[in-house]
Amino acid sequence: MKEITLKELRAMSEDEYKLIDIREEDQTMFGMIPGAVRIGADELIAGSEAITAIPKRKKLVFYCQIGRRTQDLDDVPRLSERDCYSLAGGYMGYIRSELSNEDNKEERKNRAEESIRKKFHKQLFSPFAKACKTYRLINEGDRIAVCISGGKDSMLMAKLFQEIKRHRQMDFDLTFLVMDPGYNKENRALIEKNADVLGIPITVFESSIFDAVDTIEKSPCYLCARMRRGYLYSKAKELGCNKIALGHHYDDVIETILMGMLHGGQIQTMMPKLHSSNFEGMELIRPLYLVREKDICAWRDYNELHFLQCACHFTDTCSSCREDGTSASKRLETKKLIAELKKSNPFVEANIFKSVENVNLDTLIAYKQGGVKHYFLDDYQ
């Protein structure tokens, strides 16, 4: 397949071509190139007829995450009679291009901060502050390591922490911590560029986690997430912090509850805070606990920001990476299930969230507490 650069593409009339995103659906949820349509690579290889809806006079410009997977389309019969191109650098190349303009850096930072204070105050800052107060996530004298993975959630969390500190209602310190577990140079550069544009003074440290999980066939993302957590705790403690903050939001919470029931045969939730069992004196907090993902996406899109889904070197082929190590395919499946249920019950999300606050122990067959299992027959008369 012939390759075309962004510069060459932008020199053409938009009527001359059609952009086609061939990435997995969960990847496109983190952003697409404007004007593109999604037709998955597997669909194309399987003989999808979606291409026939695009006029034959138009060039077909395919892109994946970093420009490798489009080469898999060379032998697709349905494309043999079309004028097809592969976008050099893929979606990542597009993002790097969008961030290359240094002239408006201060303007973009100010716009992002202003939108938090005004346009998205109710949707973002208010629930952030409410979670911090309700669950007592921030205390006087805290030194909090705000852990930044490079995605939209952790980047927004960093900005919200900056905003709440600006209010000076409590004295606490922040360290914006980025761990490089073995990113390729382009992905690391993108994280650093986004932090620079948003005015987030990051502290970067390196580890060899990706090398350690490179040969693991079973659940490498779960192991990677566990190891990341340990490294973050260790570095944060070394820097004098007593807490690490992760960017899990409301939707992560309700999806975790439902996934636990459907796939794990258990009732549990993602806690707003918890003590580390391996690092004495350290605590994990989740200040985005009450913030909705759609509002995070709205803030991102309003400010024309572009973040990573996953910055690992498996990004172009791996669709299972999640910050908490859970399967992205199961997450997406659960997300769709909740959306379907919401059509007939608009309160389904809130009900799932509240379900773990309204547990009636008298109606449970068994439950665990402190690692000990208790049966209803233990006290049954």
PDB file of N, CA and C in Angstrom, residues 142-183:
ATOM      1  N   ASP A 142      -0.521  16.884  53.613  1.00  0.00           N
ATOM      2  CA  ASP A 142      -0.303  15.777  52.670  1.00  0.00           C
ATOM      3  C   ASP A 142       0.739  16.147  51.618  1.00  0.00           C
ATOM      4  N   ARG A 143       1.477  15.139  51.188  1.00  0.00           N
ATOM      5  CA  ARG A 143       2.346  15.253  50.006  1.00  0.00           C
ATOM      6  C   ARG A 143       1.847  14.189  49.026  1.00  0.00           C
ATOM      7  N   ILE A 144       1.164  14.645  47.983  1.00  0.00           N
ATOM      8  CA  ILE A 144       0.465  13.739  47.073  1.00  0.00           C
ATOM      9  C   ILE A 144       1.220  13.589  45.758  1.00  0.00           C
ATOM     10  N   ALA A 145       1.486  12.349  45.381  1.00  0.00           N
ATOM     11  CA  ALA A 145       2.069  12.055  44.075  1.00  0.00           C
ATOM     12  C   ALA A 145       0.918  11.841  43.091  1.00  0.00           C
ATOM     13  N   VAL A 146       0.720  12.794  42.201  1.00  0.00           N
ATOM     14  CA  VAL A 146      -0.336  12.697  41.197  1.00  0.00           C
ATOM     15  C   VAL A 146       0.237  11.900  40.027  1.00  0.00           C
ATOM     16  N   CYS A 147      -0.235  10.666  39.866  1.00  0.00           N
ATOM     17  CA  CYS A 147       0.355   9.741  38.894  1.00  0.00           C
ATOM     18  C   CYS A 147      -0.249   9.953  37.506  1.00  0.00           C
ATOM     19  N   ILE A 148       0.612  10.289  36.565  1.00  0.00           N
ATOM     20  CA  ILE A 148       0.168  10.628  35.213  1.00  0.00           C
ATOM     21  C   ILE A 148       0.620   9.552  34.231  1.00  0.00           C
ATOM     22  N   SER A 149      -0.367   8.912  33.591  1.00  0.00           N
ATOM     23  CA  SER A 149      -0.068   7.851  32.630  1.00  0.00           C
ATOM     24  C   SER A 149       0.059   8.387  31.212  1.00  0.00           C
ATOM     25  N   GLY A 150      -0.478   9.580  30.969  1.00  0.00           N
ATOM     26  CA  GLY A 150      -0.471  10.149  29.621  1.00  0.00           C
ATOM     27  C   GLY A 150      -1.846  10.205  29.004  1.00  0.00           C
ATOM     28  N   GLY A 151      -2.846   9.601  29.664  1.00  0.00           N
ATOM     29  CA  GLY A 151      -4.210   9.609  29.157  1.00  0.00           C
ATOM     30  C   GLY A 151      -4.999  10.821  29.615  1.00  0.00           C
ATOM     31  N   LYS A 152      -6.224  10.933  29.118  1.00  0.00           N
ATOM     32  CA  LYS A 152      -7.071  12.088  29.407  1.00  0.00           C
ATOM     33  C   LYS A 152      -7.420  12.198  30.887  1.00  0.00           C
ATOM     34  N   ASP A 153      -7.642  11.054  31.541  1.00  0.00           N
ATOM     35  CA  ASP A 153      -8.098  11.056  32.937  1.00  0.00           C
ATOM     36  C   ASP A 153      -7.027  11.609  33.874  1.00  0.00           C
ATOM     37  N   SER A 154      -5.808  11.079  33.755  1.00  0.00           N
ATOM     38  CA  SER A 154      -4.755  11.513  34.673  1.00  0.00           C
ATOM     39  C   SER A 154      -4.302  12.940  34.377  1.00  0.00           C
ATOM     40  N   MET A 155      -4.338  13.345  33.110  1.00  0.00           N
ATOM     41  CA  MET A 155      -3.963  14.728  32.773  1.00  0.00           C
ATOM     42  C   MET A 155      -4.977  15.715  33.343  1.00  0.00           C
ATOM     43  N   LEU A 156      -6.263  15.393  33.219  1.00  0.00           N
ATOM     44  CA  LEU A 156      -7.283  16.258  33.802  1.00  0.00           C
ATOM     45  C   LEU A 156      -7.157  16.273  35.324  1.00  0.00           C
ATOM     46  N   MET A 157      -6.918  15.119  35.927  1.00  0.00           N
ATOM     47  CA  MET A 157      -6.762  15.053  37.378  1.00  0.00           C
ATOM     48  C   MET A 157      -5.661  15.999  37.840  1.00  0.00           C
ATOM     49  N   ALA A 158      -4.559  16.045  37.100  1.00  0.00           N
ATOM     50  CA  ALA A 158      -3.459  16.948  37.458  1.00  0.00           C
ATOM     51  C   ALA A 158      -3.922  18.402  37.437  1.00  0.00           C
ATOM     52  N   LYS A 159      -4.696  18.775  36.409  1.00  0.00           N
ATOM     53  CA  LYS A 159      -5.188  20.157  36.317  1.00  0.00           C
ATOM     54  C   LYS A 159      -6.170  20.473  37.441  1.00  0.00           C
ATOM     55  N   LEU A 160      -6.998  19.506  37.812  1.00  0.00           N
ATOM     56  CA  LEU A 160      -7.951  19.723  38.905  1.00  0.00           C
ATOM     57  C   LEU A 160      -7.224  19.875  40.239  1.00  0.00           C
ATOM     58  N   PHE A 161      -6.157  19.124  40.423  1.00  0.00           N
ATOM     59  CA  PHE A 161      -5.353  19.283  41.642  1.00  0.00           C
ATOM     60  C   PHE A 161      -4.728  20.678  41.689  1.00  0.00           C
ATOM     61  N   GLN A 162      -4.239  21.148  40.552  1.00  0.00           N
ATOM     62  CA  GLN A 162      -3.677  22.500  40.507  1.00  0.00           C
ATOM     63  C   GLN A 162      -4.735  23.541  40.863  1.00  0.00           C
ATOM     64  N   GLU A 163      -5.947  23.316  40.368  1.00  0.00           N
ATOM     65  CA  GLU A 163      -7.027  24.263  40.619  1.00  0.00           C
ATOM     66  C   GLU A 163      -7.443  24.266  42.083  1.00  0.00           C
ATOM     67  N   ILE A 164      -7.578  23.090  42.697  1.00  0.00           N
ATOM     68  CA  ILE A 164      -8.015  23.045  44.095  1.00  0.00           C
ATOM     69  C   ILE A 164      -6.922  23.586  45.017  1.00  0.00           C
ATOM     70  N   LYS A 165      -5.681  23.427  44.638  1.00  0.00           N
ATOM     71  CA  LYS A 165      -4.588  23.987  45.438  1.00  0.00           C
ATOM     72  C   LYS A 165      -4.581  25.507  45.347  1.00  0.00           C
ATOM     73  N   ARG A 166      -4.997  26.019  44.196  1.00  0.00           N
ATOM     74  CA  ARG A 166      -5.063  27.473  43.996  1.00  0.00           C
ATOM     75  C   ARG A 166      -6.040  28.121  44.966  1.00  0.00           C
ATOM     76  N   HIS A 167      -7.047  27.361  45.427  1.00  0.00           N
ATOM     77  CA  HIS A 167      -8.051  27.891  46.351  1.00  0.00           C
ATOM     78  C   HIS A 167      -7.503  28.080  47.764  1.00  0.00           C
ATOM     79  N   ARG A 168      -6.372  27.444  48.070  1.00  0.00           N
ATOM     80  CA  ARG A 168      -5.659  27.614  49.346  1.00  0.00           C
ATOM     81  C   ARG A 168      -6.525  27.341  50.574  1.00  0.00           C
ATOM     82  N   GLN A 169      -7.428  26.366  50.475  1.00  0.00           N
ATOM     83  CA  GLN A 169      -8.249  26.023  51.642  1.00  0.00           C
ATOM     84  C   GLN A 169      -7.552  25.031  52.562  1.00  0.00           C
ATOM     85  N   MET A 170      -6.488  24.409  52.063  1.00  0.00           N
ATOM     86  CA  MET A 170      -5.748  23.443  52.855  1.00  0.00           C
ATOM     87  C   MET A 170      -4.302  23.443  52.373  1.00  0.00           C
ATOM     88  N   ASP A 171      -3.373  23.226  53.270  1.00  0.00           N
ATOM     89  CA  ASP A 171      -1.960  23.227  52.921  1.00  0.00           C
ATOM     90  C   ASP A 171      -1.511  21.808  52.592  1.00  0.00           C
ATOM     91  N   PHE A 172      -1.194  21.552  51.333  1.00  0.00           N
ATOM     92  CA  PHE A 172      -0.677  20.249  50.910  1.00  0.00           C
ATOM     93  C   PHE A 172       0.222  20.457  49.703  1.00  0.00           C
ATOM     94  N   ASP A 173       1.076  19.496  49.436  1.00  0.00           N
ATOM     95  CA  ASP A 173       2.034  19.589  48.326  1.00  0.00           C
ATOM     96  C   ASP A 173       1.735  18.555  47.250  1.00  0.00           C
ATOM     97  N   LEU A 174       2.111  18.888  46.032  1.00  0.00           N
ATOM     98  CA  LEU A 174       1.867  18.007  44.893  1.00  0.00           C
ATOM     99  C   LEU A 174       3.165  17.688  44.157  1.00  0.00           C
ATOM    100  N   THR A 175       3.306  16.439  43.745  1.00  0.00           N
ATOM    101  CA  THR A 175       4.363  16.026  42.833  1.00  0.00           C
ATOM    102  C   THR A 175       3.677  15.306  41.677  1.00  0.00           C
ATOM    103  N   PHE A 176       3.904  15.778  40.464  1.00  0.00           N
ATOM    104  CA  PHE A 176       3.265  15.183  39.292  1.00  0.00           C
ATOM    105  C   PHE A 176       4.214  14.129  38.722  1.00  0.00           C
ATOM    106  N   LEU A 177       3.870  12.886  38.984  1.00  0.00           N
ATOM    107  CA  LEU A 177       4.794  11.775  38.765  1.00  0.00           C
ATOM    108  C   LEU A 177       4.454  10.980  37.506  1.00  0.00           C
ATOM    109  N   VAL A 178       5.427  10.863  36.629  1.00  0.00           N
ATOM    110  CA  VAL A 178       5.290  10.059  35.404  1.00  0.00           C
ATOM    111  C   VAL A 178       6.333   8.954  35.435  1.00  0.00           C
ATOM    112  N   MET A 179       5.882   7.724  35.325  1.00  0.00           N
ATOM    113  CA  MET A 179       6.819   6.611  35.237  1.00  0.00           C
ATOM    114  C   MET A 179       6.965   6.190  33.780  1.00  0.00           C
ATOM    115  N   ASP A 180       8.193   6.085  33.326  1.00  0.00           N
ATOM    116  CA  ASP A 180       8.483   5.567  31.992  1.00  0.00           C
ATOM    117  C   ASP A 180       8.894   4.109  32.154  1.00  0.00           C
ATOM    118  N   PRO A 181       7.970   3.174  31.874  1.00  0.00           N
ATOM    119  CA  PRO A 181       8.278   1.749  32.048  1.00  0.00           C
ATOM    120  C   PRO A 181       8.956   1.131  30.829  1.00  0.00           C
ATOM    121  N   GLY A 182       9.340   2.001  29.871  1.00  0.00           N
ATOM    122  CA  GLY A 182       9.973   1.507  28.652  1.00  0.00           C
ATOM    123  C   GLY A 182       9.270   1.986  27.396  1.00  0.00           C
ATOM    124  N   TYR A 183       8.675   3.195  27.464  1.00  0.00           N
ATOM    125  CA  TYR A 183       7.973   3.762  26.305  1.00  0.00           C
ATOM    126  C   TYR A 183       8.915   3.900  25.121  1.00  0.00           C
TER     127      TYR A 183
END
